[in-house]
PDB file of C-alpha atoms and ligand atoms in Angstrom:
ATOM      1  CA  MET A  14     -22.774 -29.480  57.334  1.00  0.00           C
ATOM      2  CA  PRO A  15     -22.043 -26.516  59.095  1.00  0.00           C
ATOM      3  CA  GLU A  16     -20.675 -23.679  57.784  1.00  0.00           C
ATOM      4  CA  ILE A  17     -17.027 -22.763  58.642  1.00  0.00           C
ATOM      5  CA  VAL A  18     -15.801 -19.896  58.700  1.00  0.00           C
ATOM      6  CA  TYR A  19     -12.578 -17.905  59.660  1.00  0.00           C
ATOM      7  CA  LEU A  20     -12.211 -14.953  62.421  1.00  0.00           C
ATOM      8  CA  ASN A  21      -8.958 -13.801  63.364  1.00  0.00           C
ATOM      9  CA  GLY A  22      -6.708 -16.973  63.144  1.00  0.00           C
ATOM     10  CA  PHE A  23      -9.446 -19.563  63.810  1.00  0.00           C
ATOM     11  CA  PHE A  24     -11.736 -21.094  61.578  1.00  0.00           C
ATOM     12  CA  LEU A  25     -14.664 -22.469  63.668  1.00  0.00           C
ATOM     13  CA  THR A  26     -18.742 -22.974  62.717  1.00  0.00           C
ATOM     14  CA  LYS A  27     -19.878 -19.685  61.922  1.00  0.00           C
ATOM     15  CA  ASN A  28     -22.364 -20.137  65.280  1.00  0.00           C
ATOM     16  CA  LYS A  29     -19.769 -19.442  67.087  1.00  0.00           C
ATOM     17  CA  ALA A  30     -17.545 -16.482  64.775  1.00  0.00           C
ATOM     18  CA  LEU A  31     -18.751 -13.407  67.851  1.00  0.00           C
ATOM     19  CA  ILE A  32     -17.476 -10.114  66.722  1.00  0.00           C
ATOM     20  CA  SER A  33     -18.189  -7.004  69.265  1.00  0.00           C
ATOM     21  CA  PRO A  34     -20.743  -4.717  69.324  1.00  0.00           C
ATOM     22  CA  ASP A  35     -17.592  -2.515  69.689  1.00  0.00           C
ATOM     23  CA  ASP A  36     -16.340  -3.244  66.736  1.00  0.00           C
ATOM     24  CA  ARG A  37     -15.602  -0.767  63.768  1.00  0.00           C
ATOM     25  CA  GLY A  38     -17.130  -2.112  61.528  1.00  0.00           C
ATOM     26  CA  PHE A  39     -20.267  -2.160  62.811  1.00  0.00           C
ATOM     27  CA  ASN A  40     -19.899   1.447  64.156  1.00  0.00           C
ATOM     28  CA  PHE A  41     -18.667   3.703  61.246  1.00  0.00           C
ATOM     29  CA  ALA A  42     -18.704   0.821  58.622  1.00  0.00           C
ATOM     30  CA  ASP A  43     -14.868   1.480  58.715  1.00  0.00           C
ATOM     31  CA  GLY A  44     -13.385  -1.840  56.547  1.00  0.00           C
ATOM     32  CA  VAL A  45     -12.605  -2.878  53.852  1.00  0.00           C
ATOM     33  CA  TYR A  46     -13.880  -6.026  51.201  1.00  0.00           C
ATOM     34  CA  GLU A  47     -13.100  -8.566  48.987  1.00  0.00           C
ATOM     35  CA  VAL A  48     -14.653 -11.312  46.957  1.00  0.00           C
ATOM     36  CA  ILE A  49     -12.503 -13.619  44.937  1.00  0.00           C
ATOM     37  CA  ARG A  50     -13.894 -16.538  42.304  1.00  0.00           C
ATOM     38  CA  TYR A  51     -13.200 -19.767  43.499  1.00  0.00           C
ATOM     39  CA  TYR A  52     -13.568 -21.962  40.013  1.00  0.00           C
ATOM     40  CA  LYS A  53     -13.322 -25.567  40.924  1.00  0.00           C
ATOM     41  CA  GLY A  54     -10.284 -24.440  44.133  1.00  0.00           C
ATOM     42  CA  GLN A  55      -9.190 -22.446  41.391  1.00  0.00           C
ATOM     43  CA  PRO A  56      -8.423 -19.050  42.444  1.00  0.00           C
ATOM     44  CA  PHE A  57      -9.648 -15.766  39.449  1.00  0.00           C
ATOM     45  CA  LEU A  58      -7.056 -13.769  39.425  1.00  0.00           C
ATOM     46  CA  PHE A  59      -5.869 -13.686  42.835  1.00  0.00           C
ATOM     47  CA  ASP A  60      -3.060 -11.994  42.767  1.00  0.00           C
ATOM     48  CA  GLU A  61      -4.991  -8.904  41.269  1.00  0.00           C
ATOM     49  CA  HIS A  62      -7.328  -8.974  44.038  1.00  0.00           C
ATOM     50  CA  ILE A  63      -4.876  -8.718  47.323  1.00  0.00           C
ATOM     51  CA  ARG A  64      -3.336  -5.782  45.756  1.00  0.00           C
ATOM     52  CA  ARG A  65      -7.606  -4.101  45.258  1.00  0.00           C
ATOM     53  CA  LEU A  66      -6.956  -5.020  48.960  1.00  0.00           C
ATOM     54  CA  GLU A  67      -3.179  -3.806  49.233  1.00  0.00           C
ATOM     55  CA  ARG A  68      -5.218  -0.949  47.643  1.00  0.00           C
ATOM     56  CA  SER A  69      -8.434  -0.355  49.262  1.00  0.00           C
ATOM     57  CA  LEU A  70      -6.538  -0.960  52.826  1.00  0.00           C
ATOM     58  CA  ASN A  71      -3.902   2.191  52.208  1.00  0.00           C
ATOM     59  CA  ALA A  72      -6.533   4.405  51.706  1.00  0.00           C
ATOM     60  CA  VAL A  73      -8.483   3.988  54.648  1.00  0.00           C
ATOM     61  CA  LYS A  74      -5.347   3.682  56.993  1.00  0.00           C
ATOM     62  CA  ILE A  75      -5.628   0.255  57.894  1.00  0.00           C
ATOM     63  CA  VAL A  76      -2.333  -1.622  58.965  1.00  0.00           C
ATOM     64  CA  PHE A  77      -3.329  -4.717  58.504  1.00  0.00           C
ATOM     65  CA  ASN A  78       0.738  -7.376  57.597  1.00  0.00           C
ATOM     66  CA  ASP A  79      -0.515 -10.265  57.058  1.00  0.00           C
ATOM     67  CA  THR A  80      -1.765 -10.849  53.351  1.00  0.00           C
ATOM     68  CA  HIS A  81       0.704 -13.250  52.134  1.00  0.00           C
ATOM     69  CA  GLU A  82      -0.847 -15.570  54.368  1.00  0.00           C
ATOM     70  CA  LEU A  83      -4.522 -15.182  52.969  1.00  0.00           C
ATOM     71  CA  GLN A  84      -4.056 -17.765  50.088  1.00  0.00           C
ATOM     72  CA  ASN A  85      -3.518 -20.723  52.616  1.00  0.00           C
ATOM     73  CA  ILE A  86      -6.984 -19.143  54.682  1.00  0.00           C
ATOM     74  CA  PHE A  87      -9.117 -19.601  52.067  1.00  0.00           C
ATOM     75  CA  ASN A  88      -7.601 -22.438  49.855  1.00  0.00           C
ATOM     76  CA  ARG A  89      -8.641 -23.989  53.300  1.00  0.00           C
ATOM     77  CA  LEU A  90     -12.150 -22.963  53.797  1.00  0.00           C
ATOM     78  CA  ILE A  91     -12.408 -24.794  50.823  1.00  0.00           C
ATOM     79  CA  LEU A  92     -11.144 -27.705  51.379  1.00  0.00           C
ATOM     80  CA  GLU A  93     -13.738 -27.279  55.194  1.00  0.00           C
ATOM     81  CA  ASN A  94     -16.888 -26.525  53.353  1.00  0.00           C
ATOM     82  CA  ARG A  95     -15.950 -29.421  51.253  1.00  0.00           C
ATOM     83  CA  LEU A  96     -16.122 -26.807  47.617  1.00  0.00           C
ATOM     84  CA  ASN A  97     -13.284 -27.761  46.153  1.00  0.00           C
ATOM     85  CA  ASN A  98     -15.149 -29.134  43.377  1.00  0.00           C
ATOM     86  CA  LEU A  99     -18.054 -26.807  42.655  1.00  0.00           C
ATOM     87  CA  TYR A 100     -17.646 -23.334  41.674  1.00  0.00           C
ATOM     88  CA  ALA A 101     -17.413 -21.460  44.849  1.00  0.00           C
ATOM     89  CA  GLY A 102     -16.469 -17.593  45.950  1.00  0.00           C
ATOM     90  CA  ILE A 103     -14.423 -15.961  49.276  1.00  0.00           C
ATOM     91  CA  TYR A 104     -15.837 -13.612  51.386  1.00  0.00           C
ATOM     92  CA  LEU A 105     -13.400 -11.614  53.458  1.00  0.00           C
ATOM     93  CA  GLN A 106     -13.453  -8.937  55.780  1.00  0.00           C
ATOM     94  CA  ILE A 107     -11.136  -6.663  57.516  1.00  0.00           C
ATOM     95  CA  THR A 108     -12.023  -4.216  59.683  1.00  0.00           C
ATOM     96  CA  ARG A 109      -9.627  -1.950  61.593  1.00  0.00           C
ATOM     97  CA  GLY A 110     -10.484  -3.712  65.522  1.00  0.00           C
ATOM     98  CA  SER A 111     -12.704  -3.386  67.939  1.00  0.00           C
ATOM     99  CA  ALA A 112     -12.311  -0.233  70.613  1.00  0.00           C
ATOM    100  CA  LYS A 113     -15.067   2.580  72.436  1.00  0.00           C
ATOM    101  CA  ARG A 114     -16.726   4.811  70.070  1.00  0.00           C
ATOM    102  CA  THR A 115     -15.159   7.969  69.242  1.00  0.00           C
ATOM    103  CA  HIS A 116     -15.206   9.377  65.283  1.00  0.00           C
ATOM    104  CA  HIS A 117     -11.729   9.371  65.739  1.00  0.00           C
ATOM    105  CA  PHE A 118      -9.105   6.528  65.458  1.00  0.00           C
ATOM    106  CA  PRO A 119      -8.302   5.100  68.808  1.00  0.00           C
ATOM    107  CA  LYS A 120      -4.843   6.118  69.451  1.00  0.00           C
ATOM    108  CA  GLU A 121      -4.363   2.230  70.864  1.00  0.00           C
ATOM    109  CA  ASN A 122      -2.594  -0.499  68.554  1.00  0.00           C
ATOM    110  CA  LEU A 123      -6.135  -2.083  67.504  1.00  0.00           C
ATOM    111  CA  GLN A 124      -6.134  -5.332  66.017  1.00  0.00           C
ATOM    112  CA  CYS A 125      -8.046  -5.755  63.114  1.00  0.00           C
ATOM    113  CA  THR A 126     -11.067  -8.064  62.963  1.00  0.00           C
ATOM    114  CA  ILE A 127     -11.085 -10.376  59.766  1.00  0.00           C
ATOM    115  CA  TYR A 128     -13.555 -12.325  59.172  1.00  0.00           C
ATOM    116  CA  ALA A 129     -13.611 -14.280  55.433  1.00  0.00           C
ATOM    117  CA  THR A 130     -16.410 -17.010  54.671  1.00  0.00           C
ATOM    118  CA  ALA A 131     -16.584 -19.523  51.974  1.00  0.00           C
ATOM    119  CA  PHE A 132     -19.851 -19.959  50.224  1.00  0.00           C
ATOM    120  CA  GLU A 133     -20.807 -22.192  46.104  1.00  0.00           C
ATOM    121  CA  LYS A 134     -21.964 -19.625  43.621  1.00  0.00           C
ATOM    122  CA  LYS A 135     -22.987 -21.189  40.699  1.00  0.00           C
ATOM    123  CA  PRO A 136     -22.597 -20.253  37.215  1.00  0.00           C
ATOM    124  CA  MET A 137     -25.785 -18.478  36.498  1.00  0.00           C
ATOM    125  CA  LEU A 138     -26.039 -19.751  33.157  1.00  0.00           C
ATOM    126  CA  LYS A 139     -29.793 -18.723  32.072  1.00  0.00           C
ATOM    127  CA  GLN A 140     -29.146 -14.608  32.661  1.00  0.00           C
ATOM    128  CA  LEU A 141     -25.283 -15.094  31.048  1.00  0.00           C
ATOM    129  CA  LYS A 142     -27.199 -16.663  27.526  1.00  0.00           C
ATOM    130  CA  THR A 143     -30.262 -13.957  27.691  1.00  0.00           C
ATOM    131  CA  GLY A 144     -28.920 -11.081  28.870  1.00  0.00           C
ATOM    132  CA  ILE A 145     -30.696  -8.564  31.540  1.00  0.00           C
ATOM    133  CA  LYS A 146     -32.447  -5.989  32.639  1.00  0.00           C
ATOM    134  CA  VAL A 147     -31.771  -2.659  34.133  1.00  0.00           C
ATOM    135  CA  ILE A 148     -32.584   0.364  35.459  1.00  0.00           C
ATOM    136  CA  SER A 149     -30.862   3.104  36.124  1.00  0.00           C
ATOM    137  CA  ARG A 150     -30.472   5.640  38.956  1.00  0.00           C
ATOM    138  CA  PRO A 151     -28.657   8.527  40.293  1.00  0.00           C
ATOM    139  CA  ASP A 152     -25.339   7.742  41.501  1.00  0.00           C
ATOM    140  CA  ILE A 153     -25.584   8.733  45.408  1.00  0.00           C
ATOM    141  CA  ARG A 154     -22.754   7.112  46.493  1.00  0.00           C
ATOM    142  CA  TRP A 155     -19.795   8.913  48.205  1.00  0.00           C
ATOM    143  CA  LEU A 156     -16.421  10.844  45.824  1.00  0.00           C
ATOM    144  CA  ARG A 157     -14.418   7.532  47.084  1.00  0.00           C
ATOM    145  CA  CYS A 158     -15.941   4.602  45.190  1.00  0.00           C
ATOM    146  CA  ASP A 159     -12.535   3.081  44.493  1.00  0.00           C
ATOM    147  CA  ILE A 160     -12.049   1.712  47.416  1.00  0.00           C
ATOM    148  CA  LYS A 161     -13.591  -1.428  47.787  1.00  0.00           C
ATOM    149  CA  SER A 162     -15.738  -0.492  51.217  1.00  0.00           C
ATOM    150  CA  ILE A 163     -17.859  -2.526  53.596  1.00  0.00           C
ATOM    151  CA  ALA A 164     -19.921   1.022  53.769  1.00  0.00           C
ATOM    152  CA  LEU A 165     -22.927  -0.345  51.180  1.00  0.00           C
ATOM    153  CA  LEU A 166     -25.658   1.322  51.846  1.00  0.00           C
ATOM    154  CA  PRO A 167     -26.498   3.838  48.514  1.00  0.00           C
ATOM    155  CA  ASN A 168     -25.066   0.542  46.719  1.00  0.00           C
ATOM    156  CA  THR A 169     -27.848  -1.706  48.618  1.00  0.00           C
ATOM    157  CA  LEU A 170     -30.451   1.136  48.537  1.00  0.00           C
ATOM    158  CA  ILE A 171     -29.937   1.788  44.945  1.00  0.00           C
ATOM    159  CA  PHE A 172     -29.761  -2.477  44.104  1.00  0.00           C
ATOM    160  CA  GLN A 173     -33.230  -2.611  46.254  1.00  0.00           C
ATOM    161  CA  GLU A 174     -35.579  -0.349  44.094  1.00  0.00           C
ATOM    162  CA  ALA A 175     -33.843  -2.411  41.111  1.00  0.00           C
ATOM    163  CA  VAL A 176     -35.694  -5.753  42.402  1.00  0.00           C
ATOM    164  CA  GLU A 177     -38.559  -3.931  43.379  1.00  0.00           C
ATOM    165  CA  HIS A 178     -38.829  -2.583  39.646  1.00  0.00           C
ATOM    166  CA  GLY A 179     -38.294  -6.624  38.332  1.00  0.00           C
ATOM    167  CA  ALA A 180     -34.282  -6.004  37.060  1.00  0.00           C
ATOM    168  CA  ASP A 181     -31.031  -7.295  37.354  1.00  0.00           C
ATOM    169  CA  GLU A 182     -28.455  -4.467  37.910  1.00  0.00           C
ATOM    170  CA  CYS A 183     -29.055  -1.243  38.466  1.00  0.00           C
ATOM    171  CA  ILE A 184     -26.373   1.309  36.218  1.00  0.00           C
ATOM    172  CA  LEU A 185     -26.250   4.722  38.501  1.00  0.00           C
ATOM    173  CA  ILE A 186     -25.730   8.028  36.187  1.00  0.00           C
ATOM    174  CA  ARG A 187     -23.437  11.032  37.747  1.00  0.00           C
ATOM    175  CA  GLN A 188     -23.280  14.078  36.110  1.00  0.00           C
ATOM    176  CA  GLY A 189     -25.351  12.371  32.953  1.00  0.00           C
ATOM    177  CA  ASN A 190     -22.483  10.108  33.129  1.00  0.00           C
ATOM    178  CA  ILE A 191     -22.480   6.115  33.380  1.00  0.00           C
ATOM    179  CA  THR A 192     -20.377   5.200  36.078  1.00  0.00           C
ATOM    180  CA  GLU A 193     -20.927   1.435  36.389  1.00  0.00           C
ATOM    181  CA  GLY A 194     -23.590  -0.246  38.641  1.00  0.00           C
ATOM    182  CA  THR A 195     -24.084  -0.789  42.331  1.00  0.00           C
ATOM    183  CA  HIS A 196     -22.102  -4.289  41.698  1.00  0.00           C
ATOM    184  CA  SER A 197     -20.941  -4.356  38.561  1.00  0.00           C
ATOM    185  CA  ASN A 198     -18.172  -3.221  36.047  1.00  0.00           C
ATOM    186  CA  ALA A 199     -20.263  -1.149  32.935  1.00  0.00           C
ATOM    187  CA  PHE A 200     -19.759  -1.321  29.344  1.00  0.00           C
ATOM    188  CA  ALA A 201     -21.485  -0.411  26.167  1.00  0.00           C
ATOM    189  CA  VAL A 202     -20.922  -0.762  22.282  1.00  0.00           C
ATOM    190  CA  LYS A 203     -20.758   1.133  19.621  1.00  0.00           C
ATOM    191  CA  ASN A 204     -18.990   0.201  16.334  1.00  0.00           C
ATOM    192  CA  ASN A 205     -17.013  -2.725  17.730  1.00  0.00           C
ATOM    193  CA  LYS A 206     -15.199  -0.399  19.868  1.00  0.00           C
ATOM    194  CA  VAL A 207     -16.173  -1.290  23.507  1.00  0.00           C
ATOM    195  CA  TYR A 208     -16.333   2.074  25.943  1.00  0.00           C
ATOM    196  CA  THR A 209     -15.861   1.531  29.933  1.00  0.00           C
ATOM    197  CA  HIS A 210     -14.953   4.650  32.758  1.00  0.00           C
ATOM    198  CA  PRO A 211     -12.125   5.529  32.798  1.00  0.00           C
ATOM    199  CA  ASP A 212     -10.260   3.913  36.387  1.00  0.00           C
ATOM    200  CA  GLY A 213     -10.913   7.139  39.238  1.00  0.00           C
ATOM    201  CA  ASN A 214     -12.479   7.744  42.126  1.00  0.00           C
ATOM    202  CA  LEU A 215     -15.712   7.780  40.846  1.00  0.00           C
ATOM    203  CA  ILE A 216     -15.764   3.628  40.149  1.00  0.00           C
ATOM    204  CA  LEU A 217     -14.214   0.702  42.166  1.00  0.00           C
ATOM    205  CA  SER A 218     -11.188  -0.936  39.733  1.00  0.00           C
ATOM    206  CA  GLY A 219     -12.911  -4.086  39.510  1.00  0.00           C
ATOM    207  CA  ILE A 220     -10.797  -7.497  38.700  1.00  0.00           C
ATOM    208  CA  THR A 221     -12.869  -8.748  36.348  1.00  0.00           C
ATOM    209  CA  ARG A 222     -12.528  -5.728  34.492  1.00  0.00           C
ATOM    210  CA  ILE A 223      -9.609  -6.234  34.173  1.00  0.00           C
ATOM    211  CA  ALA A 224     -10.082  -9.723  32.690  1.00  0.00           C
ATOM    212  CA  VAL A 225     -12.218  -7.604  30.184  1.00  0.00           C
ATOM    213  CA  ARG A 226      -8.845  -4.985  29.275  1.00  0.00           C
ATOM    214  CA  LYS A 227      -6.688  -8.704  28.756  1.00  0.00           C
ATOM    215  CA  ILE A 228      -9.488 -10.321  26.440  1.00  0.00           C
ATOM    216  CA  CYS A 229      -9.514  -7.032  24.350  1.00  0.00           C
ATOM    217  CA  SER A 230      -6.576  -6.662  23.916  1.00  0.00           C
ATOM    218  CA  GLU A 231      -6.407  -9.764  22.624  1.00  0.00           C
ATOM    219  CA  LEU A 232      -8.877 -10.334  20.522  1.00  0.00           C
ATOM    220  CA  ASN A 233      -8.413  -7.175  19.197  1.00  0.00           C
ATOM    221  CA  ILE A 234     -11.416  -5.532  20.369  1.00  0.00           C
ATOM    222  CA  GLU A 235     -10.146  -1.899  20.439  1.00  0.00           C
ATOM    223  CA  LEU A 236     -11.553  -0.878  24.163  1.00  0.00           C
ATOM    224  CA  ILE A 237     -11.904   3.197  25.333  1.00  0.00           C
ATOM    225  CA  GLU A 238     -11.986   4.514  28.739  1.00  0.00           C
ATOM    226  CA  GLU A 239     -13.883   6.960  27.968  1.00  0.00           C
ATOM    227  CA  PRO A 240     -17.765   7.890  30.272  1.00  0.00           C
ATOM    228  CA  VAL A 241     -20.979   6.863  28.337  1.00  0.00           C
ATOM    229  CA  LYS A 242     -22.833   9.600  27.781  1.00  0.00           C
ATOM    230  CA  GLN A 243     -27.027   8.172  29.422  1.00  0.00           C
ATOM    231  CA  HIS A 244     -28.589  10.211  26.578  1.00  0.00           C
ATOM    232  CA  GLU A 245     -26.287   8.480  24.096  1.00  0.00           C
ATOM    233  CA  ILE A 246     -27.511   5.429  25.172  1.00  0.00           C
ATOM    234  CA  HIS A 247     -29.284   4.678  21.725  1.00  0.00           C
ATOM    235  CA  ASN A 248     -26.511   5.337  19.458  1.00  0.00           C
ATOM    236  CA  TYR A 249     -24.550   2.186  21.117  1.00  0.00           C
ATOM    237  CA  SER A 250     -25.193  -1.392  19.670  1.00  0.00           C
ATOM    238  CA  GLU A 251     -24.365  -3.760  22.957  1.00  0.00           C
ATOM    239  CA  PHE A 252     -24.071  -3.159  26.443  1.00  0.00           C
ATOM    240  CA  PHE A 253     -22.805  -5.650  29.357  1.00  0.00           C
ATOM    241  CA  LEU A 254     -21.675  -5.668  32.828  1.00  0.00           C
ATOM    242  CA  THR A 255     -18.607  -7.043  34.963  1.00  0.00           C
ATOM    243  CA  GLY A 256     -18.211  -8.193  38.364  1.00  0.00           C
ATOM    244  CA  THR A 257     -16.859 -11.517  39.685  1.00  0.00           C
ATOM    245  CA  GLY A 258     -20.678 -12.985  40.901  1.00  0.00           C
ATOM    246  CA  ASN A 259     -22.275 -12.455  37.476  1.00  0.00           C
ATOM    247  CA  GLU A 260     -18.537 -12.567  35.399  1.00  0.00           C
ATOM    248  CA  ILE A 261     -19.267 -10.944  31.652  1.00  0.00           C
ATOM    249  CA  MET A 262     -22.994 -10.018  31.857  1.00  0.00           C
ATOM    250  CA  PRO A 263     -24.942  -9.050  28.596  1.00  0.00           C
ATOM    251  CA  VAL A 264     -27.609  -6.339  29.251  1.00  0.00           C
ATOM    252  CA  VAL A 265     -30.350  -5.742  26.795  1.00  0.00           C
ATOM    253  CA  GLN A 266     -32.259  -3.772  28.252  1.00  0.00           C
ATOM    254  CA  ILE A 267     -31.680  -0.339  30.245  1.00  0.00           C
ATOM    255  CA  ASP A 268     -34.937   1.203  31.364  1.00  0.00           C
ATOM    256  CA  ASN A 269     -37.486   1.125  28.380  1.00  0.00           C
ATOM    257  CA  TYR A 270     -34.216   1.021  26.236  1.00  0.00           C
ATOM    258  CA  ILE A 271     -33.447  -2.353  24.082  1.00  0.00           C
ATOM    259  CA  PHE A 272     -30.633  -2.964  22.809  1.00  0.00           C
ATOM    260  CA  GLY A 273     -30.657  -4.124  19.579  1.00  0.00           C
ATOM    261  CA  ASN A 274     -33.953  -7.709  19.484  1.00  0.00           C
ATOM    262  CA  GLY A 275     -33.417  -7.741  22.566  1.00  0.00           C
ATOM    263  CA  ILE A 276     -30.538 -10.243  22.970  1.00  0.00           C
ATOM    264  CA  PRO A 277     -26.673 -10.194  23.738  1.00  0.00           C
ATOM    265  CA  GLY A 278     -24.673  -8.707  20.625  1.00  0.00           C
ATOM    266  CA  LYS A 279     -21.998  -9.861  18.865  1.00  0.00           C
ATOM    267  CA  ILE A 280     -18.905  -8.525  20.790  1.00  0.00           C
ATOM    268  CA  THR A 281     -20.326  -9.187  23.986  1.00  0.00           C
ATOM    269  CA  ARG A 282     -20.830 -13.261  23.646  1.00  0.00           C
ATOM    270  CA  GLU A 283     -16.981 -12.989  21.603  1.00  0.00           C
ATOM    271  CA  ILE A 284     -15.904 -11.844  25.162  1.00  0.00           C
ATOM    272  CA  GLN A 285     -18.013 -13.638  27.175  1.00  0.00           C
ATOM    273  CA  ARG A 286     -16.260 -16.834  25.600  1.00  0.00           C
ATOM    274  CA  ALA A 287     -12.897 -15.871  25.584  1.00  0.00           C
ATOM    275  CA  PHE A 288     -13.812 -15.384  30.044  1.00  0.00           C
ATOM    276  CA  PHE A 289     -15.124 -18.323  30.053  1.00  0.00           C
ATOM    277  CA  LYS A 290     -12.475 -20.353  28.598  1.00  0.00           C
ATOM    278  CA  HIS A 291      -9.596 -18.353  31.302  1.00  0.00           C
ATOM    279  CA  THR A 292     -11.650 -19.455  33.979  1.00  0.00           C
ATOM    280  CA  TYR A 293     -14.091 -22.630  33.470  1.00  0.00           C
ATOM    281  CA  GLU A 294     -12.511 -24.258  30.765  1.00  0.00           C
ATOM    282  CA  GLN A 295      -8.353 -23.861  31.794  1.00  0.00           C
ATOM    283  CA  LEU A 296      -9.441 -23.494  35.659  1.00  0.00           C
ATOM    284  CA  ALA A 297     -11.756 -25.668  36.595  1.00  0.00           C
ATOM    285  CA  GLY A 298     -11.376 -28.302  33.103  1.00  0.00           C
ATOM    286  CA  GLU A 299     -15.372 -27.797  31.970  1.00  0.00           C
ATOM    287  CA  ILE A 300     -16.648 -26.472  28.687  1.00  0.00           C
ATOM    288  CA  ILE A 301     -19.997 -24.692  30.072  1.00  0.00           C
ATOM    289  CA  GLY A 302     -22.854 -24.493  26.829  1.00  0.00           C
ATOM    290  CA  ILE A 303     -23.775 -20.720  26.617  1.00  0.00           C
TER     291      ILE A 303
HETATM  292  N1  LIG B   6     -18.583  -2.481  41.146  1.00  0.00           N
HETATM  293  C1  LIG B   6     -18.381  -2.002  42.194  1.00  0.00           C
HETATM  294  C2  LIG B   6     -19.182  -1.133  42.456  1.00  0.00           C
HETATM  295  C3  LIG B   6     -18.367  -3.404  43.083  1.00  0.00           C
HETATM  296  O1  LIG B   6     -19.174  -3.781  44.173  1.00  0.00           O
HETATM  297  C4  LIG B   6     -17.731  -4.612  42.123  1.00  0.00           C
HETATM  298  C5  LIG B   6     -17.684  -5.561  42.811  1.00  0.00           C
HETATM  299  N2  LIG B   6     -17.074  -5.756  43.494  1.00  0.00           N
HETATM  300  C6  LIG B   6     -17.343  -4.026  40.794  1.00  0.00           C
HETATM  301  C7  LIG B   6     -17.255  -3.101  39.973  1.00  0.00           C
HETATM  302  C8  LIG B   6     -16.550  -5.331  39.634  1.00  0.00           C
HETATM  303  O2  LIG B   6     -15.909  -5.651  40.804  1.00  0.00           O
HETATM  304  P1  LIG B   6     -14.785  -7.200  40.987  1.00  0.00           P
HETATM  305  O3  LIG B   6     -15.481  -7.684  39.389  1.00  0.00           O
HETATM  306  O4  LIG B   6     -13.398  -6.728  41.311  1.00  0.00           O
HETATM  307  O5  LIG B   6     -16.138  -8.363  40.997  1.00  0.00           O
END
């Protein structure tokens, strides 16, 4: 079955979706994106994703007033690609549009380019159960990591290093602090308290991170938003990452340091279980055995 995508008002097969070489997304990475998880047709924290999209658009001064139409577009993409009974994701990209290449914004009122795709995204059951290994690298990104910009070259370069080292993600270090992962937020546990880098310009405010905040308050687990120092990591008993793709992912090893006895920690498991209740159970009506 050919993949159906959305481009600028039309649903069409992917091979017919043509974007101008003058698109400012192509020339300058002048655009923003979102990824939303769909649990058997039900989106996860849809409104929060739209709010973050609006913040990103405002931050880069792209005018797009039709966010209220996105839900219908995404639902149709899920249906047309027969993903309504599966675990899936929507990728949305909005660029400033297409115009003669100039560094400043074009003078004419540009039509933004709106592109969205739907894809199957199975739960990463094995890794969610056993946990993953990660490496650490300097955070070489810019100082507006709060914008979900399509300019992801630093993230891809660093993640490639993780892949080449047989690791599943790379955590980023800025001035001795763990900021986040290349495509995930980072959390560490000490004395049953959860620590994570505060919101601000140095991390992306993850939607899964919002869910973790809520779960911690429901479970009476203290969540402290202050940076974890890389050189103090051996004082923490557990570590996990969060993201639309990897959900609540236990980390059992950072570089050469192994947490506990190399299996996911108790607090991580509690948060993971509560997250699965909100997603697989409540949205999809399925209990996944981890
Ligand atoms: N940080 C970065 C740099 C990311 O790319 C992502 C994934 N989009 C996240 C954190 C996690 O965000 P979310 O939970 O919204 O997927």
